């Protein structure tokens, strides 16, 4: 990788974007180096396209600076930036042919005719479309349109080319071809590419640098190998590649407890007895005889995947995925051995054993033994409890007492699902309401980045009278 | 069933065309009544010698051209602006045009006449060419908005952004890219305006003042007297003009479709 | 492109040339010749109540006849091959683009005493006056506005997928049932806009009755025309009543259209 300090072309500093009260980008920082292939990877709605539009000049951040070669370019319109974009749906000019589409930028700059001709020709040969000059763009295939869009942008000789999910509309086979071709084009033209995608495989195969985004923040920046082998948290691990993500406890430096077994690892500095997330890649698990490993399990499913077998193993109620060239029949008990280097320890994204929140009793009914409370502007009844009106309660609920109301009627409305991660036996879901984050366990898959009504099971709740009566 | 369809279609077409074809037939009749007296072209000759009719024709064409050009510019700008409004304001603005379309012509006519008379006495001008033109622009513009608005709504906004990205400023991007995307809508809006303006009698009748003549007004005064077979000749010519216009538009549409495919 | 400013000239134009004139009508209807508040114009306007009712009646009958005539032809058109559809649309549209006075004049020529139709009927031994009655006015109206009914109906019906009709037949519906259960419900938006496009102009038209009808057949449009030149206040009052009546009609019609659409 380019390690020189002064080759940064674009740098985003403390960028904050908000739209109709919703935070789209939450104070992000990002550097783009000369000639690198940088991929911004994340699920839809994570803010990756917004980041691209800020660099392109189509959107002004509410806060923060955009620097281009050291100069602040906030407020500079797109046509004054030495940056070009390949749009998601190509957005070729339908009234112009291939030649005129590519020549468009140079015609605006009023370059001499023969130079335009020469450069369009060059560009056409780079994108492998020689002889297509006179074609109407509407008569081209998706892949060809794509290449015209790239040529149209690259012919302007930008310092940075921005590509917004350019392969999204192509079928799988064409995608694979174009991935390779894009990389070729990038190397031939020596231009920095900023590539936005939600496809992790695309990101890993093409990039020099991968930027993983989620919920308007950058989770991790690194080489493809970095983000795959050393994800910083469960989200990154889950989003990139297949992974076994399990809850564990860091006993001390280099010692971790997983499913009751103490294992050796290489990570340090997490403190003592700290709850952590652990990621082990399916191909890093060695299948051995049961007596040779601390973790043992029964094979419940085997699928042949061509290069390897994918085995599902149940170990102490937890589901593991193993990729192995050896096949163990369903029903066998096997040992699972992982070398310390392959056990990746990560801090928990949201550390909480219980969800604690405050509720104000706004009315109480002694006869029926019920109270009505108010939490974050939502009012609801709690049965079989009695507290005096005006009391401020501190309520604790375990993650298993939370659920998403299937019938749409919950205790707190419009709670945002921030992440859903499968932890071997259940999904661990992080939710965000107006005032706090919530941790929920669920056996159901929920859709990330949606708003749902949250429901509580108060039979598992602990009630305490909060210090200081009813502040509000 | 098939037979019924054919007979029914034929009857409807007959109903629509027999009156027009009768007029055309009588335009060649060498007599002033509906009794056939032999073939002649003299009504056509008379028509072209009638300087009043010729000048009315020019007035009509001029008004139609100016009104539809102006309406196209005004309406296209309006459509771009309206598209950027949101929610209730957008609906309100869209419906403002519909009020004009749904108001009966006669009400629009008398309402404008009322205003022009008042303004006329205040500012010392008489109704004529200008007031007719203003009135025609007023009833044409909503049709342009109606035609352009869906084009804008379905336009790929990124095409405009692509132009900015490639070095156009906003005005260049509009001129070099956006206008091409809106062109079909603008063209049909223009065409609608042109034909409505050409065809209008009621609104012109109320806003023309005392001396300004258009073809419709001319036809009105001629048909009121019910004598001159020149009207028949005029009808025949107008029918042919409409026919040619329709064929041209159809060919243009077909070409456009072909280019799309 | 995200600008709202380009619409400003249009907004101003519409205010000056649509809103203000209509407000002037309102003002003029409620004042007398000297500009003081008065309901005299309305009391005079009510003297034309019978004309008013007759106009609505003629418009209603004409709209109904247009609907009955147009519905089959629109359906037939919509089931043809693409190029036949286009050709038929053009054939329906061409007369519409002829000057409307000429179209009425054509009927005047056809129906006048000693005209082609009269002559033909005489051969058959029928002697009657064809012009100067309400029937002639309605005929003229239907001729005038039939394309306005056919085209919206056709454009809605053309969107009905042939597969849908075949599916209904496949599920055991006969032709009448297909019409009732599939084609009719789907064509309601077309019916609503067709009725709007025929009823509004025919209720407010003038000259048709003057040309084809008798002295007793004049319509409200003719009254406005006749009165406005001499008494703007009464003319305004009649125009206002006409507009309000049409507005109420449109609201009811749209309400029906919505109800039906929801029921589907």
Short mmCIF file of C-alpha atoms in Angstrom, two decimals, chain A residues 53 58 78-79 83-85 87 91-95 104-105 108 139 152 156, chain B residues 156 158-159 161-169 172 176-177 180-181 259 261:
data_model
loop_
_atom_site.label_atom_id
_atom_site.label_comp_id
_atom_site.label_asym_id
_atom_site.label_seq_id
_atom_site.Cartn_x
_atom_site.Cartn_y
_atom_site.Cartn_z
CA UNK A 53 -22.41 12.82 -3.17
CA UNK A 58 -24.08 17.24 -5.14
CA UNK A 78 -19.77 19.89 -9.08
CA UNK A 79 -18.61 21.43 -12.36
CA UNK A 83 -13.85 14.77 -9.63
CA UNK A 84 -16.19 12.79 -11.85
CA UNK A 85 -18.99 10.38 -11.15
CA UNK A 87 -23.97 7.14 -11.73
CA UNK A 91 -27.47 8.30 -16.71
CA UNK A 92 -26.13 8.56 -20.23
CA UNK A 93 -27.55 11.37 -22.33
CA UNK A 94 -30.21 9.63 -24.41
CA UNK A 95 -30.20 12.24 -27.16
CA UNK A 104 -19.60 15.95 -23.73
CA UNK A 105 -17.23 17.16 -20.99
CA UNK A 108 -18.11 22.04 -22.56
CA UNK A 139 -29.09 0.37 -28.23
CA UNK A 152 -17.42 9.67 -20.22
CA UNK A 156 -12.28 14.45 -18.18
CA UNK B 156 -33.68 10.61 -14.51
CA UNK B 158 -29.01 11.93 -12.34
CA UNK B 159 -28.77 12.89 -16.02
CA UNK B 161 -26.28 15.76 -12.23
CA UNK B 162 -24.12 13.96 -14.79
CA UNK B 163 -24.05 17.13 -16.89
CA UNK B 164 -22.99 19.18 -13.86
CA UNK B 165 -20.40 16.54 -13.09
CA UNK B 166 -18.96 16.84 -16.59
CA UNK B 167 -18.42 20.56 -16.29
CA UNK B 168 -21.74 22.22 -17.16
CA UNK B 169 -23.01 25.02 -15.00
CA UNK B 172 -25.62 24.78 -19.61
CA UNK B 176 -27.69 20.84 -23.30
CA UNK B 177 -29.36 17.99 -21.48
CA UNK B 180 -33.82 17.39 -24.62
CA UNK B 181 -35.48 15.23 -22.01
CA UNK B 259 -35.76 5.54 -32.25
CA UNK B 261 -36.85 0.71 -29.69
#
